[in-house]
Amino acid sequence: MNANLLNRLLCVSLLVCSIGAAGISLGAERPPNVIILFADDLGYGDLGCYGHPTIQTPNLDRMASEGMRFTEFYSAAEVCTPSRAALLTGRYPIRSGMTHDQFRVLRAVSTGHLPLEELTLAEILKTKGYSTGIIGKWHLGVWTNNPAGHPHRHGFDFSFGLPHSNDMNATPLAPKGAGTLAVQKSEWWNAPLFKNDQLLEQPADQSKLTRRYTEEAVGFIKANKEKPFFLYLPHTFPHTPLFASEDFVGKSQRGVYGDVVEELDWSVGRVLDTLRSEGLSENTFVFFSSDNGPWLIMNQQGGSAGLLKEGKGSTWEGGMRVPGIAWWPGRIPAGRIQRTMACTMDLFTTTVALADAALPDDRVIDGRDIRPLLFDTGTVERDAYFFYRGTQLYAARKGNFKAHFKTRAGYNQPKPEEHNPPLLYNLKIDPSETHNISSQHSDVITAIEQSVENHRSTLQPAPSQLVDTITVQK
C-alpha cells in the first residue's frame, strides 16, 4: 500500500472517529426524552410479567425483560385525582388540596383544579426546552367549567383526551350498575373528547380511545423528535366502562377486561417500536405504571391485585402497590428486578434530575431521586412512606414494616376501623398483610409513629379543590 493511500485511509479513520465522538458528546448534552405511560385502575396482578395466568401482555413483558421491573412500586393515592396530582407535582396530594374525605375525585361538574401555584413536571421541563404533551385522561380540572383546569395552564403544549373518567356524566340511557356490565354502549356515557381546546366528540367513541391515543402519541413523538420531549400518556382504561376496539374484542381468555388490557399492551408496543424506528430509544426514559389498584367491586370488569390485599380506594397493599416498569436501552440494565420500594412521586424528582433542571426550593417535594436504583445498585434515602385515604393518614411504611392506624375497604365500608396499637406487617415476608406482628415489635411502632409526627409537622393546610363539587351539585 503506497504512502498516499495510507495517509488518506488514516485521515478517513480519524474523521469517522471524530464524528462518532462528536455524536456521543452531542447525545450526552441533549437531555433525555421522557415518556410516562399511566394505566387507570390496573392491578398489581394484571400483567403477564407480574404473574397473571391468562392475560397476554408480550410488549409489557418485553419492556420488563429489556428494562427493570419493580416489585414494590406505589401510587401516591388510592384513587384517580389525588394520584395524578402527586405524579405531576412530586408531592402528597394533601399538600396541594387535591383530595377530600367525601368527594374523593373531581367530577364532571367540578370547578376545582390543580392549583396554579403547584409546579408540574411539564412546567419544569419546559424551562429546559422540552416539548410537552398529554394524551389521555387528565382528571386534574374540567376546563369547560373553569379554564384554569386546562392542561395548557399547567405546562402542556399539546393535549388530547378526556378531561375526567370515562364513567362520569352518564346519560339517562345507562341502566343501573352499567359500569359492571360485560357489554357496554358508548351512548350510555357522555364523555367528551378534546384536542387542545377543540371538542372532537361527545359522547366519545370509547371503543376507539386506546387506538386514537396511541396514534396521537406516535405522531407527537415523530413531530418532536428533533428536541427533547415529555409525553404523559395516561390511558382511560381499564377503568370501567370497558371498551376495546374490533381487533381486540373477544381476544382474551379473561373476557372484556383482558381484551382491554391486551389492547393497552399493544399500545405500549407501538410506542416503544416508534422510539426504536425513529432512533430515539437510547435517549428516552420510559416508565409504565398505574394510578391505583384494581376496582374490585366491578367484579369481572375489575382487575386483580394478585397476592395483595384489597384494591382501589383502600390503603391496604392492593390499593396502592402497582406495576412499575422502567425502560431505557443502554442505560437501565436489562432484566433487572428491583425490590427496593419506590413510588410515582419519585418519577417527578428523578425526571427533573435527568433533565438537569432545578427542583423548587420553596415547597416540600416528597419524591426521591431514584437514579441510583435505575442505573446501578445504589440506595435511596427515604425515612418513611405514607398512605392517605382522602385527607386522613391511614398507614405508614418504614423499611420493611407497615403500620395501619386505620383500615377500610376501598368501597362498601361506611366507617374506618381504628387500631391502637396499629396493625403491623413485615411486607418482605408478608406482602398479603395477613399476620399482625405489632405485639412483637413495639420499637418499630414507636419509630413509625415518630416518622408520622415528623411528616405531619411539614404539612400546611391547603383548601380542598374537590369540595366545590358540593356547591355545584346543590
Short mmCIF file of C-alpha atoms in Angstrom, two decimals:
data_model
loop_
_atom_site.label_atom_id
_atom_site.label_comp_id
_atom_site.label_asym_id
_atom_site.label_seq_id
_atom_site.Cartn_x
_atom_site.Cartn_y
_atom_site.Cartn_z
CA MET A 1 0.00 0.00 0.00
CA ASN A 2 1.52 3.35 -1.04
CA ALA A 3 2.05 6.18 1.41
CA ASN A 4 -0.61 8.48 -0.11
CA LEU A 5 -3.33 5.85 0.13
CA LEU A 6 -2.28 5.01 3.67
CA ASN A 7 -2.48 8.67 4.65
CA ARG A 8 -5.94 9.03 3.09
CA LEU A 9 -7.23 5.96 4.93
CA LEU A 10 -5.76 7.28 8.16
CA CYS A 11 -7.46 10.64 7.64
CA VAL A 12 -10.82 8.99 6.93
CA SER A 13 -10.46 6.83 10.03
CA LEU A 14 -9.67 9.85 12.18
CA LEU A 15 -12.64 11.73 10.69
CA VAL A 16 -15.02 8.85 11.40
CA CYS A 17 -13.72 8.60 14.94
CA SER A 18 -14.07 12.34 15.48
CA ILE A 19 -17.64 12.33 14.11
CA GLY A 20 -18.51 9.40 16.34
CA ALA A 21 -17.01 11.14 19.34
CA ALA A 22 -18.87 14.32 18.48
CA GLY A 23 -22.08 12.33 18.18
CA ILE A 24 -21.58 10.87 21.63
CA SER A 25 -20.84 14.30 23.01
CA LEU A 26 -23.90 15.86 21.41
CA GLY A 27 -26.08 12.99 22.57
CA ALA A 28 -24.83 13.40 26.11
CA GLU A 29 -25.52 17.14 26.04
CA ARG A 30 -29.11 16.70 24.96
CA PRO A 31 -31.31 15.75 27.91
CA PRO A 32 -33.32 12.55 27.50
CA ASN A 33 -36.86 12.37 26.27
CA VAL A 34 -39.30 11.21 28.94
CA ILE A 35 -42.47 9.17 28.49
CA ILE A 36 -44.76 8.21 31.37
CA LEU A 37 -47.35 5.57 30.48
CA PHE A 38 -50.10 5.51 33.09
CA ALA A 39 -52.89 2.94 33.18
CA ASP A 40 -56.16 3.55 35.02
CA ASP A 41 -57.20 1.01 37.71
CA LEU A 42 -54.70 -1.62 36.52
CA GLY A 43 -53.97 -4.09 39.31
CA TYR A 44 -50.65 -5.40 40.56
CA GLY A 45 -51.51 -8.86 39.25
CA ASP A 46 -52.91 -7.92 35.84
CA LEU A 47 -49.80 -8.33 33.65
CA GLY A 48 -48.00 -11.43 32.48
CA CYS A 49 -44.71 -10.24 33.96
CA TYR A 50 -46.49 -9.84 37.31
CA GLY A 51 -47.95 -13.32 37.21
CA HIS A 52 -51.35 -13.13 35.50
CA PRO A 53 -52.12 -16.60 34.11
CA THR A 54 -54.24 -15.68 31.08
CA ILE A 55 -53.94 -12.01 30.07
CA GLN A 56 -51.31 -11.82 27.34
CA THR A 57 -49.01 -8.79 27.64
CA PRO A 58 -45.99 -9.57 25.43
CA ASN A 59 -44.97 -5.95 24.94
CA LEU A 60 -45.00 -5.06 28.61
CA ASP A 61 -43.28 -8.35 29.38
CA ARG A 62 -40.61 -7.44 26.84
CA MET A 63 -40.35 -3.93 28.30
CA ALA A 64 -39.65 -5.55 31.67
CA SER A 65 -37.11 -8.00 30.25
CA GLU A 66 -35.31 -5.18 28.45
CA GLY A 67 -35.53 -2.89 31.46
CA MET A 68 -36.35 -3.00 35.15
CA ARG A 69 -39.41 -4.36 36.94
CA PHE A 70 -40.22 -3.02 40.39
CA THR A 71 -41.84 -5.39 42.86
CA GLU A 72 -42.68 -2.69 45.44
CA PHE A 73 -43.80 0.32 43.46
CA TYR A 74 -46.58 2.52 44.84
CA SER A 75 -49.05 5.07 43.62
CA ALA A 76 -49.34 8.10 45.89
CA ALA A 77 -53.08 7.72 46.42
CA GLU A 78 -55.77 5.07 46.21
CA VAL A 79 -57.98 6.86 43.65
CA CYS A 80 -57.60 8.86 40.44
CA THR A 81 -57.41 12.62 41.03
CA PRO A 82 -55.03 12.72 44.01
CA SER A 83 -52.81 10.06 42.45
CA ARG A 84 -52.37 12.09 39.26
CA ALA A 85 -51.73 15.30 41.17
CA ALA A 86 -48.96 13.59 43.13
CA LEU A 87 -47.36 12.14 40.00
CA LEU A 88 -47.10 15.52 38.27
CA THR A 89 -46.04 17.55 41.33
CA GLY A 90 -43.91 15.10 43.30
CA ARG A 91 -45.96 15.91 46.41
CA TYR A 92 -48.50 14.11 48.53
CA PRO A 93 -51.92 15.41 47.39
CA ILE A 94 -52.70 16.58 50.92
CA ARG A 95 -50.20 19.39 50.23
CA SER A 96 -51.96 20.65 47.09
CA GLY A 97 -55.56 20.30 48.22
CA MET A 98 -56.26 17.67 45.58
CA THR A 99 -58.04 15.39 48.00
CA HIS A 100 -61.16 15.27 50.16
CA ASP A 101 -62.71 12.77 52.54
CA GLN A 102 -66.15 12.66 50.93
CA PHE A 103 -65.65 13.79 47.33
CA ARG A 104 -62.54 11.81 46.57
CA VAL A 105 -62.08 12.80 42.91
CA LEU A 106 -63.02 15.68 40.62
CA ARG A 107 -66.36 15.13 38.90
CA ALA A 108 -67.71 16.25 35.54
CA VAL A 109 -69.39 19.20 37.28
CA SER A 110 -66.34 20.28 39.29
CA THR A 111 -64.83 23.75 39.04
CA GLY A 112 -61.82 22.84 41.17
CA HIS A 113 -58.45 22.05 39.60
CA LEU A 114 -54.80 21.50 40.32
CA PRO A 115 -53.80 24.86 41.85
CA LEU A 116 -51.86 27.10 39.51
CA GLU A 117 -49.35 27.59 42.31
CA GLU A 118 -48.33 23.94 42.02
CA LEU A 119 -45.36 23.35 39.72
CA THR A 120 -45.88 20.38 37.43
CA LEU A 121 -43.23 18.24 35.85
CA ALA A 122 -44.26 19.65 32.47
CA GLU A 123 -43.70 23.23 33.63
CA ILE A 124 -40.23 22.46 34.94
CA LEU A 125 -39.20 20.56 31.81
CA LYS A 126 -40.33 23.46 29.62
CA THR A 127 -37.63 25.59 31.28
CA LYS A 128 -35.11 23.15 29.78
CA GLY A 129 -36.53 23.41 26.26
CA TYR A 130 -38.80 20.36 26.29
CA SER A 131 -41.90 19.98 24.15
CA THR A 132 -44.68 18.71 26.40
CA GLY A 133 -47.82 16.75 25.65
CA ILE A 134 -50.57 14.91 27.49
CA ILE A 135 -52.58 12.31 25.61
CA GLY A 136 -55.32 10.55 27.56
CA LYS A 137 -57.21 11.14 30.78
CA TRP A 138 -56.37 14.40 32.59
CA HIS A 139 -58.65 14.43 35.69
CA LEU A 140 -56.99 17.46 37.28
CA GLY A 141 -59.58 20.01 36.20
CA VAL A 142 -62.57 20.30 33.87
CA TRP A 143 -61.64 23.34 31.81
CA THR A 144 -65.11 23.80 30.36
CA ASN A 145 -66.16 24.60 33.95
CA ASN A 146 -63.01 26.56 34.82
CA PRO A 147 -60.30 27.48 32.27
CA ALA A 148 -57.63 27.24 34.98
CA GLY A 149 -58.08 23.48 34.88
CA HIS A 150 -56.80 23.11 31.30
CA PRO A 151 -53.57 21.14 30.83
CA HIS A 152 -52.18 24.10 28.86
CA ARG A 153 -52.31 26.13 32.09
CA HIS A 154 -50.12 23.52 33.74
CA GLY A 155 -47.21 23.27 31.35
CA PHE A 156 -48.51 21.15 28.49
CA ASP A 157 -48.14 22.44 24.92
CA PHE A 158 -50.41 19.78 23.45
CA SER A 159 -53.38 17.87 24.84
CA PHE A 160 -55.68 15.17 23.52
CA GLY A 161 -58.16 13.14 25.52
CA LEU A 162 -60.85 13.18 28.18
CA PRO A 163 -60.98 15.75 31.00
CA HIS A 164 -62.16 13.14 33.53
CA SER A 165 -63.03 9.47 33.98
CA ASN A 166 -64.99 7.75 31.24
CA ASP A 167 -67.86 6.77 33.57
CA MET A 168 -68.76 10.33 34.51
CA ASN A 169 -71.70 12.20 33.04
CA ALA A 170 -73.76 9.08 32.36
CA THR A 171 -76.81 9.54 30.13
CA PRO A 172 -80.39 8.53 31.03
CA LEU A 173 -79.93 5.56 28.70
CA ALA A 174 -77.43 3.94 31.07
CA PRO A 175 -79.02 1.16 33.15
CA LYS A 176 -78.36 0.90 36.86
CA GLY A 177 -74.93 -0.58 37.51
CA ALA A 178 -73.97 -0.11 33.87
CA GLY A 179 -70.26 0.02 34.66
CA THR A 180 -70.25 -3.62 35.78
CA LEU A 181 -71.88 -4.98 32.63
CA ALA A 182 -69.79 -7.02 30.21
CA VAL A 183 -71.40 -5.37 27.18
CA GLN A 184 -71.20 -1.58 27.06
CA LYS A 185 -72.69 1.05 24.77
CA SER A 186 -70.94 4.36 24.14
CA GLU A 187 -74.23 6.23 24.13
CA TRP A 188 -74.65 5.38 27.83
CA TRP A 189 -71.75 7.71 28.62
CA ASN A 190 -71.44 11.36 27.66
CA ALA A 191 -67.65 11.58 27.87
CA PRO A 192 -66.20 14.49 25.83
CA LEU A 193 -63.07 14.04 23.71
CA PHE A 194 -60.91 17.14 23.21
CA LYS A 195 -57.88 18.03 21.13
CA ASN A 196 -56.38 21.08 22.78
CA ASP A 197 -59.40 23.44 23.05
CA GLN A 198 -61.44 21.74 20.34
CA LEU A 199 -64.29 19.40 21.25
CA LEU A 200 -64.00 16.49 18.81
CA GLU A 201 -66.77 14.19 20.04
CA GLN A 202 -69.39 13.97 22.74
CA PRO A 203 -70.03 11.25 23.52
CA ALA A 204 -66.62 9.90 22.57
CA ASP A 205 -66.49 6.55 20.80
CA GLN A 206 -64.76 4.78 23.66
CA SER A 207 -64.03 1.65 21.64
CA LYS A 208 -61.52 3.72 19.67
CA LEU A 209 -59.90 5.62 22.54
CA THR A 210 -56.85 3.42 23.09
CA ARG A 211 -56.10 3.32 19.38
CA ARG A 212 -56.57 7.07 18.97
CA TYR A 213 -54.40 7.83 21.99
CA THR A 214 -51.72 5.58 20.54
CA GLU A 215 -51.73 7.17 17.10
CA GLU A 216 -51.63 10.64 18.65
CA ALA A 217 -48.69 9.53 20.80
CA VAL A 218 -46.81 8.19 17.78
CA GLY A 219 -47.48 11.46 15.95
CA PHE A 220 -46.28 13.50 18.92
CA ILE A 221 -43.03 11.54 19.12
CA LYS A 222 -42.31 11.95 15.41
CA ALA A 223 -43.23 15.65 15.39
CA ASN A 224 -40.98 16.46 18.34
CA LYS A 225 -38.02 14.15 17.83
CA GLU A 226 -35.60 16.98 16.98
CA LYS A 227 -35.75 18.35 20.53
CA PRO A 228 -36.29 16.87 23.98
CA PHE A 229 -39.90 15.98 24.70
CA PHE A 230 -42.03 14.91 27.63
CA LEU A 231 -45.02 12.75 26.78
CA TYR A 232 -47.51 11.91 29.50
CA LEU A 233 -49.85 9.15 28.28
CA PRO A 234 -52.49 8.40 30.95
CA HIS A 235 -54.78 5.82 29.38
CA THR A 236 -58.52 5.82 30.06
CA PHE A 237 -58.61 2.06 30.60
CA PRO A 238 -59.00 -0.40 32.26
CA HIS A 239 -61.27 1.94 34.25
CA THR A 240 -64.88 0.93 33.68
CA PRO A 241 -66.91 1.05 31.49
CA LEU A 242 -64.67 -1.17 29.41
CA PHE A 243 -64.35 -0.79 25.65
CA ALA A 244 -61.93 -2.43 23.22
CA SER A 245 -61.51 -1.93 19.50
CA GLU A 246 -62.71 -4.51 16.98
CA ASP A 247 -59.23 -6.03 16.73
CA PHE A 248 -59.26 -6.93 20.43
CA VAL A 249 -62.89 -7.76 21.23
CA GLY A 250 -63.08 -11.40 22.29
CA LYS A 251 -59.32 -11.88 22.05
CA SER A 252 -58.55 -12.58 25.71
CA GLN A 253 -59.47 -15.55 27.88
CA ARG A 254 -60.11 -13.01 30.65
CA GLY A 255 -63.15 -11.52 28.91
CA VAL A 256 -63.59 -7.84 28.12
CA TYR A 257 -61.22 -6.80 30.92
CA GLY A 258 -58.50 -8.92 29.35
CA ASP A 259 -59.34 -7.54 25.90
CA VAL A 260 -58.83 -4.01 27.18
CA VAL A 261 -55.53 -4.80 28.92
CA GLU A 262 -54.22 -6.62 25.87
CA GLU A 263 -55.02 -3.58 23.72
CA LEU A 264 -53.22 -1.42 26.27
CA ASP A 265 -50.24 -3.75 25.89
CA TRP A 266 -50.42 -3.30 22.12
CA SER A 267 -50.31 0.45 22.63
CA VAL A 268 -47.16 0.19 24.72
CA GLY A 269 -45.58 -1.88 21.97
CA ARG A 270 -46.43 0.75 19.35
CA VAL A 271 -44.84 3.49 21.43
CA LEU A 272 -41.64 1.54 22.06
CA ASP A 273 -41.42 0.42 18.43
CA THR A 274 -41.74 4.05 17.33
CA LEU A 275 -38.87 5.04 19.58
CA ARG A 276 -36.76 2.29 18.05
CA SER A 277 -37.64 3.11 14.44
CA GLU A 278 -37.02 6.83 14.99
CA GLY A 279 -33.63 6.20 16.59
CA LEU A 280 -34.77 7.58 19.94
CA SER A 281 -34.77 4.51 22.17
CA GLU A 282 -31.31 5.05 23.63
CA ASN A 283 -32.12 8.61 24.67
CA THR A 284 -35.63 8.09 26.05
CA PHE A 285 -36.59 7.19 29.60
CA VAL A 286 -39.93 5.36 29.64
CA PHE A 287 -41.86 4.36 32.74
CA PHE A 288 -45.10 2.37 32.92
CA SER A 289 -47.37 2.27 35.97
CA SER A 290 -50.97 2.64 37.18
CA ASP A 291 -52.80 5.34 39.11
CA ASN A 292 -54.04 2.92 41.79
CA GLY A 293 -55.05 -0.67 42.31
CA PRO A 294 -57.90 -2.60 40.67
CA TRP A 295 -61.55 -1.67 41.13
CA LEU A 296 -62.61 -4.91 42.79
CA ILE A 297 -66.29 -4.05 43.22
CA MET A 298 -66.61 -4.12 39.44
CA ASN A 299 -66.38 -7.90 39.71
CA GLN A 300 -65.29 -9.44 36.40
CA GLN A 301 -64.98 -5.95 34.91
CA GLY A 302 -62.34 -5.13 37.53
CA GLY A 303 -58.76 -6.31 37.75
CA SER A 304 -56.59 -8.30 40.12
CA ALA A 305 -54.18 -7.26 42.85
CA GLY A 306 -52.61 -10.71 42.77
CA LEU A 307 -51.48 -11.81 46.22
CA LEU A 308 -52.11 -8.34 47.69
CA LYS A 309 -55.00 -7.42 49.96
CA GLU A 310 -57.90 -5.25 48.77
CA GLY A 311 -57.87 -2.84 45.81
CA LYS A 312 -58.71 0.65 44.60
CA GLY A 313 -59.92 3.02 47.28
CA SER A 314 -58.03 1.22 50.04
CA THR A 315 -54.69 1.78 51.76
CA TRP A 316 -54.07 -1.94 52.02
CA GLU A 317 -51.30 -3.01 49.61
CA GLY A 318 -53.72 -3.92 46.83
CA GLY A 319 -55.00 -0.36 46.67
CA MET A 320 -51.66 1.37 46.15
CA ARG A 321 -48.96 -1.14 45.18
CA VAL A 322 -48.99 -1.17 41.39
CA PRO A 323 -46.89 -2.35 38.45
CA GLY A 324 -43.77 -0.29 37.80
CA ILE A 325 -41.59 -0.91 34.74
CA ALA A 326 -38.64 1.28 33.70
CA TRP A 327 -37.10 1.12 30.21
CA TRP A 328 -34.08 2.86 28.73
CA PRO A 329 -31.92 0.66 26.49
CA GLY A 330 -28.24 1.12 27.16
CA ARG A 331 -28.82 2.90 30.47
CA ILE A 332 -31.11 0.72 32.60
CA PRO A 333 -29.71 -2.81 32.99
CA ALA A 334 -31.87 -5.30 31.12
CA GLY A 335 -33.84 -7.87 33.04
CA ARG A 336 -33.20 -6.47 36.49
CA ILE A 337 -35.81 -6.91 39.21
CA GLN A 338 -35.81 -4.00 41.66
CA ARG A 339 -37.04 -4.96 45.12
CA THR A 340 -36.43 -1.57 46.71
CA MET A 341 -39.55 0.48 47.39
CA ALA A 342 -40.27 3.41 45.06
CA CYS A 343 -43.33 5.47 44.11
CA THR A 344 -44.89 7.63 41.42
CA MET A 345 -43.77 10.84 43.14
CA ASP A 346 -40.19 9.68 42.58
CA LEU A 347 -40.74 9.98 38.83
CA PHE A 348 -41.10 13.74 39.26
CA THR A 349 -37.84 14.19 41.15
CA THR A 350 -35.92 11.69 39.03
CA THR A 351 -37.03 13.25 35.75
CA VAL A 352 -36.11 16.75 36.95
CA ALA A 353 -32.63 15.40 37.72
CA LEU A 354 -32.35 13.64 34.34
CA ALA A 355 -33.19 16.93 32.61
CA ASP A 356 -30.57 18.75 34.72
CA ALA A 357 -33.32 21.06 35.93
CA ALA A 358 -33.76 22.52 39.40
CA LEU A 359 -36.27 21.41 41.98
CA PRO A 360 -38.33 24.21 43.52
CA ASP A 361 -36.89 25.23 46.88
CA ASP A 362 -40.00 26.99 48.21
CA ARG A 363 -42.02 23.84 48.95
CA VAL A 364 -41.68 20.30 50.22
CA ILE A 365 -41.01 17.74 47.49
CA ASP A 366 -41.82 14.23 48.64
CA GLY A 367 -40.48 12.29 45.66
CA ARG A 368 -36.94 10.91 45.75
CA ASP A 369 -34.34 10.74 43.01
CA ILE A 370 -34.21 7.03 42.19
CA ARG A 371 -31.43 7.17 39.60
CA PRO A 372 -29.24 5.02 41.90
CA LEU A 373 -31.89 2.29 41.68
CA LEU A 374 -32.32 2.62 37.93
CA PHE A 375 -28.72 2.79 36.77
CA ASP A 376 -26.66 0.90 39.36
CA THR A 377 -27.00 -0.88 42.68
CA GLY A 378 -27.17 2.23 44.86
CA THR A 379 -29.66 3.12 47.55
CA VAL A 380 -32.21 5.89 48.04
CA GLU A 381 -32.73 7.57 51.39
CA ARG A 382 -36.37 7.57 52.47
CA ASP A 383 -37.46 7.88 56.07
CA ALA A 384 -40.98 6.58 55.55
CA TYR A 385 -43.84 6.39 53.08
CA PHE A 386 -47.37 7.48 53.96
CA PHE A 387 -50.70 6.04 52.85
CA TYR A 388 -53.58 8.51 52.74
CA ARG A 389 -57.26 7.97 52.15
CA GLY A 390 -58.56 11.43 51.44
CA THR A 391 -57.04 13.79 53.98
CA GLN A 392 -56.57 11.06 56.59
CA LEU A 393 -53.27 9.27 57.09
CA TYR A 394 -54.26 5.61 57.41
CA ALA A 395 -50.89 3.86 57.30
CA ALA A 396 -47.14 4.35 57.08
CA ARG A 397 -44.26 2.22 55.87
CA LYS A 398 -40.75 2.42 57.28
CA GLY A 399 -38.24 -0.03 55.86
CA ASN A 400 -39.94 -3.39 55.51
CA PHE A 401 -42.62 -2.62 58.10
CA LYS A 402 -46.04 -1.11 57.51
CA ALA A 403 -48.28 0.13 60.31
CA HIS A 404 -52.03 0.60 59.84
CA PHE A 405 -53.58 3.18 62.16
CA LYS A 406 -56.90 2.89 60.35
CA THR A 407 -58.19 0.37 57.83
CA ARG A 408 -61.12 0.46 55.47
CA ALA A 409 -62.18 -1.45 52.40
CA GLY A 410 -61.99 0.51 49.20
CA TYR A 411 -65.77 0.62 48.94
CA ASN A 412 -68.86 -0.54 50.83
CA GLN A 413 -67.42 0.05 54.31
CA PRO A 414 -69.07 3.19 55.74
CA LYS A 415 -66.57 3.86 58.52
CA PRO A 416 -62.91 3.04 59.07
CA GLU A 417 -61.72 0.69 61.78
CA GLU A 418 -59.17 2.31 64.08
CA HIS A 419 -56.28 0.36 65.57
CA ASN A 420 -54.44 1.13 68.80
CA PRO A 421 -51.84 -0.19 68.77
CA PRO A 422 -51.66 -0.09 64.98
CA LEU A 423 -51.60 -3.26 62.94
CA LEU A 424 -48.07 -4.08 61.86
CA TYR A 425 -46.85 -6.20 58.96
CA ASN A 426 -43.43 -7.11 57.59
CA LEU A 427 -44.07 -6.65 53.87
CA LYS A 428 -40.96 -8.51 52.79
CA ILE A 429 -42.25 -11.78 54.19
CA ASP A 430 -45.98 -10.98 54.36
CA PRO A 431 -46.99 -8.82 51.38
CA SER A 432 -50.57 -10.07 51.75
CA GLU A 433 -50.79 -8.40 55.17
CA THR A 434 -52.24 -11.40 56.95
CA HIS A 435 -50.04 -11.72 60.07
CA ASN A 436 -50.22 -8.83 62.52
CA ILE A 437 -46.93 -8.69 64.45
CA SER A 438 -47.48 -5.49 66.43
CA SER A 439 -47.12 -7.25 69.79
CA GLN A 440 -43.60 -8.35 68.83
CA HIS A 441 -42.26 -5.02 67.60
CA SER A 442 -43.27 -2.13 69.83
CA ASP A 443 -39.95 -0.45 68.99
CA VAL A 444 -40.83 -0.44 65.29
CA ILE A 445 -44.23 1.07 66.00
CA THR A 446 -42.61 3.81 68.08
CA ALA A 447 -40.22 4.62 65.23
CA ILE A 448 -43.04 4.72 62.68
CA GLU A 449 -45.14 6.96 64.93
CA GLN A 450 -42.20 9.37 65.19
CA SER A 451 -41.89 9.44 61.39
CA VAL A 452 -45.60 10.21 61.13
CA GLU A 453 -45.22 13.05 63.62
CA ASN A 454 -42.25 14.45 61.68
CA HIS A 455 -44.22 14.25 58.44
CA ARG A 456 -47.25 15.99 59.88
CA SER A 457 -45.05 18.84 61.10
CA THR A 458 -44.25 19.64 57.44
CA LEU A 459 -47.90 19.94 56.37
CA GLN A 460 -49.52 23.30 55.73
CA PRO A 461 -53.31 23.39 55.33
CA ALA A 462 -54.38 23.59 51.69
CA PRO A 463 -58.03 24.22 50.78
CA SER A 464 -59.54 21.24 49.02
CA GLN A 465 -60.14 21.66 45.30
CA LEU A 466 -62.74 18.90 45.43
CA VAL A 467 -65.24 20.43 47.85
CA ASP A 468 -66.60 22.81 45.20
CA THR A 469 -68.43 19.75 43.88
CA ILE A 470 -70.75 20.16 46.86
CA THR A 471 -71.58 23.71 45.85
CA VAL A 472 -72.09 22.89 42.19
CA GLN A 473 -74.40 19.98 42.90
CA LYS A 474 -76.70 21.96 45.22
#
